[in-house]
GROMACS .gro file of C-alpha atoms in nm:
model
  193
    1MET     CA    1   0.000   0.000   0.000
    2PRO     CA    2   0.139   0.346  -0.085
    3ALA     CA    3   0.267   0.556   0.203
    4ILE     CA    4   0.407   0.904   0.252
    5GLN     CA    5   0.763   0.872   0.122
    6ASN     CA    6   0.912   1.139   0.349
    7GLU     CA    7   0.694   1.083   0.657
    8ALA     CA    8   1.004   1.087   0.880
    9ASP     CA    9   1.045   1.458   0.791
   10TYR     CA   10   0.720   1.535   0.976
   11LEU     CA   11   0.587   1.525   1.330
   12VAL     CA   12   0.315   1.262   1.295
   13ALA     CA   13   0.051   1.308   1.562
   14ALA     CA   14  -0.306   1.224   1.654
   15VAL     CA   15  -0.559   1.434   1.842
   16MET     CA   16  -0.903   1.381   1.988
   17VAL     CA   17  -1.190   1.626   1.943
   18PRO     CA   18  -1.362   1.543   2.273
   19LEU     CA   19  -1.734   1.599   2.306
   20ILE     CA   20  -1.878   1.625   2.656
   21TRP     CA   21  -2.222   1.705   2.793
   22ARG     CA   22  -2.242   2.026   2.998
   23PRO     CA   23  -2.540   2.220   3.138
   24GLU     CA   24  -2.524   2.447   2.830
   25GLY     CA   25  -2.550   2.142   2.603
   26LEU     CA   26  -2.309   1.931   2.401
   27SER     CA   27  -1.965   2.098   2.418
   28LEU     CA   28  -1.609   2.053   2.297
   29LEU     CA   29  -1.324   2.023   2.546
   30PHE     CA   30  -0.998   2.209   2.484
   31GLU     CA   31  -0.667   2.217   2.669
   32VAL     CA   32  -0.432   2.506   2.742
   33ARG     CA   33  -0.081   2.367   2.708
   34SER     CA   34   0.151   2.397   3.007
   35ALA     CA   35   0.388   2.695   3.004
   36GLN     CA   36   0.672   2.449   3.080
   37LEU     CA   37   0.642   2.267   2.746
   38ASN     CA   38   0.909   2.335   2.483
   39TRP     CA   39   0.671   2.331   2.187
   40GLN     CA   40   0.376   2.576   2.176
   41PRO     CA   41   0.361   2.651   2.551
   42GLY     CA   42   0.040   2.819   2.664
   43GLU     CA   43  -0.143   2.754   2.336
   44ILE     CA   44  -0.485   2.596   2.304
   45CYS     CA   45  -0.512   2.247   2.162
   46PHE     CA   46  -0.711   1.927   2.158
   47PRO     CA   47  -0.578   1.635   2.364
   48GLY     CA   48  -0.326   1.428   2.170
   49GLY     CA   49   0.033   1.404   2.064
   50ARG     CA   50   0.299   1.213   1.876
   51ILE     CA   51   0.212   0.868   1.744
   52ASP     CA   52   0.456   0.625   1.909
   53SER     CA   53   0.589   0.308   1.747
   54GLU     CA   54   0.401   0.110   2.014
   55ASP     CA   55   0.065   0.255   1.903
   56ALA     CA   56  -0.125   0.012   1.682
   57SER     CA   57  -0.293   0.299   1.496
   58PRO     CA   58  -0.340   0.676   1.498
   59ALA     CA   59  -0.676   0.619   1.674
   60GLU     CA   60  -0.502   0.426   1.952
   61ALA     CA   61  -0.250   0.709   1.989
   62ALA     CA   62  -0.530   0.967   2.018
   63LEU     CA   63  -0.704   0.758   2.285
   64ARG     CA   64  -0.379   0.694   2.477
   65GLU     CA   65  -0.265   1.057   2.470
   66SER     CA   66  -0.611   1.186   2.567
   67GLY     CA   67  -0.625   0.947   2.860
   68GLU     CA   68  -0.277   1.048   2.979
   69GLU     CA   69  -0.339   1.422   2.947
   70LEU     CA   70  -0.689   1.425   3.098
   71GLY     CA   71  -0.639   1.153   3.360
   72LEU     CA   72  -0.924   0.946   3.217
   73GLU     CA   73  -0.996   0.586   3.312
   74ALA     CA   74  -1.052   0.313   3.053
   75GLY     CA   75  -1.407   0.348   2.923
   76ASP     CA   76  -1.434   0.721   3.005
   77LEU     CA   77  -1.364   0.816   2.642
   78ARG     CA   78  -1.544   0.650   2.351
   79LEU     CA   79  -1.405   0.682   1.999
   80LEU     CA   80  -1.674   0.799   1.755
   81GLY     CA   81  -1.470   0.818   1.433
   82PRO     CA   82  -1.201   0.990   1.228
   83LEU     CA   83  -1.193   1.331   1.063
   84ASN     CA   84  -0.986   1.422   0.755
   85TYR     CA   85  -0.616   1.425   0.833
   86ILE     CA   86  -0.404   1.736   0.782
   87VAL     CA   87  -0.060   1.774   0.623
   88SER     CA   88   0.053   2.110   0.758
   89PRO     CA   89   0.302   2.343   0.587
   90ILE     CA   90   0.483   2.368   0.923
   91GLY     CA   91   0.583   2.001   0.916
   92VAL     CA   92   0.302   1.819   1.098
   93ILE     CA   93   0.081   1.534   0.981
   94MET     CA   94  -0.225   1.538   1.207
   95HIS     CA   95  -0.472   1.251   1.241
   96PRO     CA   96  -0.784   1.389   1.420
   97PHE     CA   97  -1.059   1.177   1.575
   98VAL     CA   98  -1.387   1.256   1.748
   99GLY     CA   99  -1.467   1.103   2.085
  100TYR     CA  100  -1.720   1.133   2.363
  101ILE     CA  101  -1.624   1.176   2.729
  102ALA     CA  102  -1.873   1.007   2.960
  103SER     CA  103  -2.060   1.245   3.188
  104THR     CA  104  -1.943   1.037   3.485
  105ALA     CA  105  -1.575   1.077   3.395
  106LYS     CA  106  -1.344   1.259   3.634
  107ILE     CA  107  -1.112   1.485   3.436
  108ILE     CA  108  -0.782   1.530   3.618
  109PRO     CA  109  -0.543   1.718   3.383
  110ASN     CA  110  -0.177   1.614   3.386
  111SER     CA  111  -0.017   1.939   3.510
  112ALA     CA  112   0.313   1.860   3.335
  113GLU     CA  113   0.136   1.896   2.999
  114VAL     CA  114  -0.193   2.076   3.064
  115ALA     CA  115  -0.233   2.412   3.241
  116GLU     CA  116  -0.613   2.401   3.228
  117VAL     CA  117  -0.910   2.264   3.037
  118PHE     CA  118  -1.223   2.446   2.925
  119THR     CA  119  -1.531   2.369   2.721
  120VAL     CA  120  -1.709   2.558   2.444
  121PRO     CA  121  -2.072   2.484   2.354
  122LEU     CA  122  -2.106   2.318   2.014
  123GLU     CA  123  -2.397   2.549   1.929
  124TYR     CA  124  -2.173   2.855   1.987
  125LEU     CA  125  -1.905   2.716   1.753
  126LEU     CA  126  -2.155   2.620   1.483
  127ASN     CA  127  -2.277   2.982   1.476
  128TYR     CA  128  -1.932   3.142   1.492
  129GLN     CA  129  -1.758   3.283   1.183
  130PRO     CA  130  -1.381   3.250   1.236
  131LEU     CA  131  -1.137   3.525   1.152
  132THR     CA  132  -0.906   3.424   0.865
  133ALA     CA  133  -0.554   3.552   0.796
  134ASP     CA  134  -0.272   3.432   0.573
  135MET     CA  135   0.064   3.291   0.678
  136ALA     CA  136   0.364   3.256   0.446
  137VAL     CA  137   0.592   2.955   0.421
  138ALA     CA  138   0.948   3.040   0.324
  139THR     CA  139   1.279   2.859   0.279
  140ARG     CA  140   1.632   2.965   0.360
  141PRO     CA  141   1.944   2.756   0.311
  142LEU     CA  142   2.122   2.674   0.637
  143PRO     CA  143   2.498   2.694   0.702
  144GLY     CA  144   2.682   2.433   0.500
  145PHE     CA  145   2.441   2.449   0.207
  146PRO     CA  146   2.649   2.371  -0.108
  147PHE     CA  147   2.597   2.695  -0.303
  148LYS     CA  148   2.886   2.600  -0.533
  149GLU     CA  149   2.653   2.330  -0.673
  150LEU     CA  150   2.384   2.593  -0.745
  151PRO     CA  151   2.561   2.923  -0.815
  152HIS     CA  152   2.239   3.112  -0.893
  153TYR     CA  153   2.052   3.001  -0.580
  154SER     CA  154   1.980   3.281  -0.331
  155PRO     CA  155   2.100   3.252   0.031
  156LEU     CA  156   1.804   3.469   0.142
  157TRP     CA  157   1.457   3.370   0.261
  158ARG     CA  158   1.230   3.283  -0.032
  159ARG     CA  159   0.854   3.271   0.003
  160ARG     CA  160   0.723   2.938  -0.124
  161ALA     CA  161   0.353   2.937  -0.044
  162LYS     CA  162   0.082   3.090   0.168
  163TYR     CA  163  -0.194   2.922   0.361
  164PRO     CA  164  -0.497   3.040   0.560
  165VAL     CA  165  -0.493   3.050   0.940
  166LEU     CA  166  -0.824   3.045   1.127
  167PHE     CA  167  -0.901   3.211   1.463
  168TYR     CA  168  -1.193   3.128   1.693
  169HIS     CA  169  -1.254   3.345   2.001
  170TYR     CA  170  -1.435   3.229   2.312
  171GLY     CA  171  -1.412   3.460   2.612
  172ASP     CA  172  -1.039   3.522   2.666
  173TYR     CA  173  -0.942   3.211   2.467
  174VAL     CA  174  -0.809   3.218   2.110
  175ILE     CA  175  -0.820   2.887   1.923
  176TRP     CA  176  -0.600   2.902   1.614
  177GLY     CA  177  -0.349   2.714   1.398
  178ILE     CA  178  -0.383   2.340   1.338
  179THR     CA  179  -0.633   2.312   1.623
  180ALA     CA  180  -0.859   2.564   1.447
  181ARG     CA  181  -0.823   2.372   1.119
  182VAL     CA  182  -0.928   2.049   1.292
  183LEU     CA  183  -1.215   2.236   1.458
  184TYR     CA  184  -1.327   2.383   1.125
  185ASN     CA  185  -1.331   2.036   0.963
  186PHE     CA  186  -1.530   1.897   1.255
  187LEU     CA  187  -1.785   2.180   1.236
  188GLU     CA  188  -1.822   2.140   0.858
  189THR     CA  189  -1.878   1.767   0.911
  190CYS     CA  190  -2.150   1.848   1.167
  191ARG     CA  191  -2.317   2.088   0.924
  192ASP     CA  192  -2.314   1.824   0.649
  193MET     CA  193  -2.501   1.573   0.869
   0.00000   0.00000   0.00000
């Protein structure tokens, strides 16, 4: 079966879009990443992370990571299905899944990875129009690049492409980047049902 030839060049990860029932109705749970993390500290994300070699599938990785980050017991999170995966211009292949957290579940965030969790009503998100801006992807040769092989190649940054970045606001929270792209795909899937 064909595979991504250069998959090792990417961070390959899986996330869970967790649905949970709250007094305001069906809601989505988000995490605020710990300020101590090296990558994207303090940013908003869905539970998830790198797919390990021990994971039998991206879905298993999303379930494992969600359980570790939210302190969930086996059976607290039920996998509902996959969303479209994303190949990001910033070097991430993201496999998103939708799950449901049982109303009886005790959520105990892992403080090493999660500063806090919050929920946003699904109805609010379905009626929200995200802000859209563009981001550029550029390349620049690093030290040791063999310019003698390519005498006309510029050593400066060169814009290669642009891509849209979405922003969702909820109170003081800003959901953006890959998380917003996953959210957008989930919301479009809901609208198509």
